[in-house]
Short mmCIF file of C-alpha atoms in Angstrom, two decimals:
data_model
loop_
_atom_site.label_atom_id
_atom_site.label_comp_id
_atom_site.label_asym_id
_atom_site.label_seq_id
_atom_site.Cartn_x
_atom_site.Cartn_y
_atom_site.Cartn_z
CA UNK A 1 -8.02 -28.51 -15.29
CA UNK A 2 -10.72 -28.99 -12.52
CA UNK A 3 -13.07 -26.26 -11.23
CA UNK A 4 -10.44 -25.77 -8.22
CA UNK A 5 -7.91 -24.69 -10.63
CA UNK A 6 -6.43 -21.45 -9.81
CA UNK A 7 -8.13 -18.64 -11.71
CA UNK A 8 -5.22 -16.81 -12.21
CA UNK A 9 -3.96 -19.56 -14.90
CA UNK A 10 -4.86 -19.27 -18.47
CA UNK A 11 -5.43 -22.21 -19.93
CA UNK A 12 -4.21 -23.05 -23.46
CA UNK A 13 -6.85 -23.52 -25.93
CA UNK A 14 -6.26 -25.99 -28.92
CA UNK A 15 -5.42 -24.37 -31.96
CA UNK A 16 -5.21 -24.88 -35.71
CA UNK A 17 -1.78 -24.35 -37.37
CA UNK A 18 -0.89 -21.19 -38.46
CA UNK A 19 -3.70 -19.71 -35.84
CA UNK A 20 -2.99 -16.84 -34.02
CA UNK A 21 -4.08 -15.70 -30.71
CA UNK A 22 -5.17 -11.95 -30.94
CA UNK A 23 -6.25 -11.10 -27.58
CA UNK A 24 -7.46 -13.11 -24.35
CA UNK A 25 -8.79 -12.43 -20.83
CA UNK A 26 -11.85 -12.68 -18.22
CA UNK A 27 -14.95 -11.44 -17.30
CA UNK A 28 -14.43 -8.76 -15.01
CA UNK A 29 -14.15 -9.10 -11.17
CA UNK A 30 -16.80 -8.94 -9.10
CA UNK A 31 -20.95 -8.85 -9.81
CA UNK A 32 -22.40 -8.76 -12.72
CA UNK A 33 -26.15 -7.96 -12.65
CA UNK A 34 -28.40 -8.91 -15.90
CA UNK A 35 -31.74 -7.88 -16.85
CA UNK A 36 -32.96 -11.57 -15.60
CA UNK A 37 -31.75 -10.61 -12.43
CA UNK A 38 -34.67 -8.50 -11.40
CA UNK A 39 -37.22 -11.51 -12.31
CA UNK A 40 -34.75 -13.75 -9.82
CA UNK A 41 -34.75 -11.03 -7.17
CA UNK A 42 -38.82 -10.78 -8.04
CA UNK A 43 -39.22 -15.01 -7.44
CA UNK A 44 -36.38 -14.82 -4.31
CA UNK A 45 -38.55 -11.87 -2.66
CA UNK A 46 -41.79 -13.75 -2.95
CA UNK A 47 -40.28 -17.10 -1.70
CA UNK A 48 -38.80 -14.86 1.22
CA UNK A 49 -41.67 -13.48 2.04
CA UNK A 50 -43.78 -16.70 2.07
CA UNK A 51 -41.42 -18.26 4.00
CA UNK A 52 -41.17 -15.62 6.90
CA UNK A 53 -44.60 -15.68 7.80
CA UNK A 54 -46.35 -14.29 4.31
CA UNK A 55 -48.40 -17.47 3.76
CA UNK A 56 -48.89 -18.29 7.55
CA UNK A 57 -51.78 -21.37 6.14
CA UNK A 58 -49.83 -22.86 4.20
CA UNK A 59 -47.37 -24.77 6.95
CA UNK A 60 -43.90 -25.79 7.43
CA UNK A 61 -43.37 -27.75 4.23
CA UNK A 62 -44.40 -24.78 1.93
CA UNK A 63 -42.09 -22.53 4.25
CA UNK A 64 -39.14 -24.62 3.83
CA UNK A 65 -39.31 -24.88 0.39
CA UNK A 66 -40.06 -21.43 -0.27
CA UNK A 67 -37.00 -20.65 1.85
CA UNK A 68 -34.95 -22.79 -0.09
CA UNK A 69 -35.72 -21.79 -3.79
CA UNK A 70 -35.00 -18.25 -2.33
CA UNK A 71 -31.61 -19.17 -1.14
CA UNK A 72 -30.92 -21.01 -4.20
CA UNK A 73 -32.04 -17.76 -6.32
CA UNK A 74 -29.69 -15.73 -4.44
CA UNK A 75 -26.82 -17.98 -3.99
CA UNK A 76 -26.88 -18.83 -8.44
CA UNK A 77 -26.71 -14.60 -8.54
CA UNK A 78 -24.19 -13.49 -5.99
CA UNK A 79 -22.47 -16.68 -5.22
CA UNK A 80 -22.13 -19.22 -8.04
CA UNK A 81 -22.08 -16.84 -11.42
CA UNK A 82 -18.84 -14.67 -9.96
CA UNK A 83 -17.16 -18.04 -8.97
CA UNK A 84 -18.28 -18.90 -12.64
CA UNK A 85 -17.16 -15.56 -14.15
CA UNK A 86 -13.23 -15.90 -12.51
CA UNK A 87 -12.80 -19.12 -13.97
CA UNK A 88 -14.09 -18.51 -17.57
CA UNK A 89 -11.62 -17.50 -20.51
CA UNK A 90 -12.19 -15.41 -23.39
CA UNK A 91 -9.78 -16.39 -26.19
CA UNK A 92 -9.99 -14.11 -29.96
CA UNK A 93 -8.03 -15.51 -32.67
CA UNK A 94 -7.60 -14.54 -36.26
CA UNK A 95 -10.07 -17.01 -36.72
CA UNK A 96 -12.40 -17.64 -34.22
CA UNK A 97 -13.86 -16.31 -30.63
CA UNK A 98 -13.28 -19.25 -28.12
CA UNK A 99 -15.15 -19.24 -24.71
CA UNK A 100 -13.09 -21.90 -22.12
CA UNK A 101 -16.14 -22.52 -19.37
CA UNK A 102 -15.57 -24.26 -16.46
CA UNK A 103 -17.50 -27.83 -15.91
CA UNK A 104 -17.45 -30.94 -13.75
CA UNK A 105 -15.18 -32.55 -15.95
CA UNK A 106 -12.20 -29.43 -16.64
CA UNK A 107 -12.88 -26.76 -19.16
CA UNK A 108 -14.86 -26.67 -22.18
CA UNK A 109 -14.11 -25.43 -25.19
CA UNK A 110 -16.77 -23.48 -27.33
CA UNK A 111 -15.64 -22.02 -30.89
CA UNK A 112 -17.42 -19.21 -32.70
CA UNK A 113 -16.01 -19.21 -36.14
CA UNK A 114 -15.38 -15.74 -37.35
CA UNK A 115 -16.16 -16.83 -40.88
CA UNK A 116 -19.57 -17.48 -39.55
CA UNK A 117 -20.34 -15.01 -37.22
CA UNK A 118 -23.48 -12.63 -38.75
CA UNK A 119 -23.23 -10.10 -36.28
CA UNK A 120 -21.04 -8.65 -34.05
CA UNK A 121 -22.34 -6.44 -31.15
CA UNK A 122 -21.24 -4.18 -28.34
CA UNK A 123 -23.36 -3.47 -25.36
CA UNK A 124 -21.50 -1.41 -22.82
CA UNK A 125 -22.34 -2.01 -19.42
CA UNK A 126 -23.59 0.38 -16.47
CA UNK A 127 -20.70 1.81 -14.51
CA UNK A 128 -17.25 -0.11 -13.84
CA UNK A 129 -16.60 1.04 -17.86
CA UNK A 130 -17.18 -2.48 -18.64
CA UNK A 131 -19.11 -3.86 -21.97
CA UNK A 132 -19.90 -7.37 -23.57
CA UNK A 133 -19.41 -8.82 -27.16
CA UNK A 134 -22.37 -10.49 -28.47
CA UNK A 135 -21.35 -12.71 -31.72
CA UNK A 136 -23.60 -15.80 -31.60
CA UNK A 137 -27.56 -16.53 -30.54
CA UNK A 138 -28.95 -19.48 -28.95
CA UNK A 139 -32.59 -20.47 -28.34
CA UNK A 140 -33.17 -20.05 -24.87
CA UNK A 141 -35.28 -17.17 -22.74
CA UNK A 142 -34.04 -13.87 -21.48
CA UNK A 143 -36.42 -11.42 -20.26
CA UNK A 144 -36.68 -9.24 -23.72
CA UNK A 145 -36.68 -12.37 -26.60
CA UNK A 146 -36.38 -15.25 -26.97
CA UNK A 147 -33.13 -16.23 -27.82
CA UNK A 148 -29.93 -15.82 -25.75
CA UNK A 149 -26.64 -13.72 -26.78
CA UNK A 150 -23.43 -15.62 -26.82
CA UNK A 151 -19.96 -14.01 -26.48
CA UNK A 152 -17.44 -12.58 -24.22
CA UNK A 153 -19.36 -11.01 -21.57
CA UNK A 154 -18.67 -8.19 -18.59
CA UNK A 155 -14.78 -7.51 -20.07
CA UNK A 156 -13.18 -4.34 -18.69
CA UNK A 157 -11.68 -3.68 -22.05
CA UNK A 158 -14.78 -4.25 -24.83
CA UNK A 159 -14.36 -1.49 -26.72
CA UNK A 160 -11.00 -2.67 -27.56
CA UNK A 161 -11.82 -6.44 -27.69
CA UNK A 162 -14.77 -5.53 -30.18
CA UNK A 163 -12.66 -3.55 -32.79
CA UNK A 164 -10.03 -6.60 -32.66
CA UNK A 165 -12.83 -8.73 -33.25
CA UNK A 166 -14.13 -7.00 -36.08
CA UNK A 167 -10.99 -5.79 -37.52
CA UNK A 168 -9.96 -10.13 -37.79
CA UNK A 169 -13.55 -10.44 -39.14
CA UNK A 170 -12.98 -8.44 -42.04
CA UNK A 171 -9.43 -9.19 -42.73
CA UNK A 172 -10.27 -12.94 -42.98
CA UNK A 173 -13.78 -11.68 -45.02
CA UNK A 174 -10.85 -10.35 -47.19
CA UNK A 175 -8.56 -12.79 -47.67
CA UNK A 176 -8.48 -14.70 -50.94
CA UNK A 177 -10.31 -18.10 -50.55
CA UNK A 178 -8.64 -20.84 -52.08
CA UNK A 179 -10.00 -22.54 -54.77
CA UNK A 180 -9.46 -26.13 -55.47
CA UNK A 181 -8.79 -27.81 -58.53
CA UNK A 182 -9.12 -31.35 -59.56
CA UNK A 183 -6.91 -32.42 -62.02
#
């Protein structure tokens, strides 16, 4: 699958035998705004404004390149994240979250084993009744810490999603582990 594939189509994750897919979907339609959006919109505004006249010294080059970082702010916000966003797959299994992301070379595959997961969080979002699932951490910066949440973000149905997710937590926290003997 290429990142032209039609959106509509759910891919088919690889799974283990006897695994059991619990519940899959997409982000939500549409935009998506983040707290690191207003630090974007910030950098984008001051680039604008340089660029139409704000630094008037500075010449064309500085212009130019002010223009463009702007552009490229805004375009990675309202252009390139939705196109993103209708092409990513949430997949929840009995034994693991999977996140299918499109790249240059088809779809990758991330797994979050349940097993491993320490926490398992709902945020809901503002308006549109839509939340996210955070379930793993990754270093990286985000304008409160830094580390970056991982999980199924801007679903319509999280409230759902997240009790499926933690009712397969618990029910494989539950299940007897199997012991192995050597003979």
């Amino acid at each position: 699958m290429s990142l032209t594939a039609d959106p509509e189509t759910m891919a088919a994750p690889s799974l283990a035998v006897g695994e059991r897919i619990l519940w899959q979907g997409r982000p939500a339609a549409g935009f998506a705004f983040r707290r690191g959006d207003l630090l974007s919109f910030a950098i984008a505004g001051y680039f604008l404004y340089t660029g139409f006249g704000g630094a008037e010294r500075s010449g064309g080059m500085a212009r130019g390149i002010g223009l463009l970082v702007s552009l490229a702010l805004l375009a990675e916000v309202f252009l390139l994240r939705p196109y993103l966003a209708r092409r990513t797959q949430y997949v929840l299994t009995d034994r693991r979250a999977i996140i299918l992301r499109p790249s240059l070379s088809g779809l990758s595959q991330q797994d979050y084993p349940l097993a491993t997961m320490k926490l398992v969080s709902l945020t809901k979002g503002v308006g549109q009744g839509t939340g996210s699932i955070g379930f793993a951490e990754t270093a990286g910066w985000s304008s409160t810490r830094l580390v970056r949440v991982i999980g199924f973000e801007h679903l319509p149905d999280a409230e759902a999603v997240h009790a499926k997710m933690l009712a397969a937590k618990e029910a494989l926290e539950a299940a007897p582990t199997r012991e192995v003997h050597h003979g």
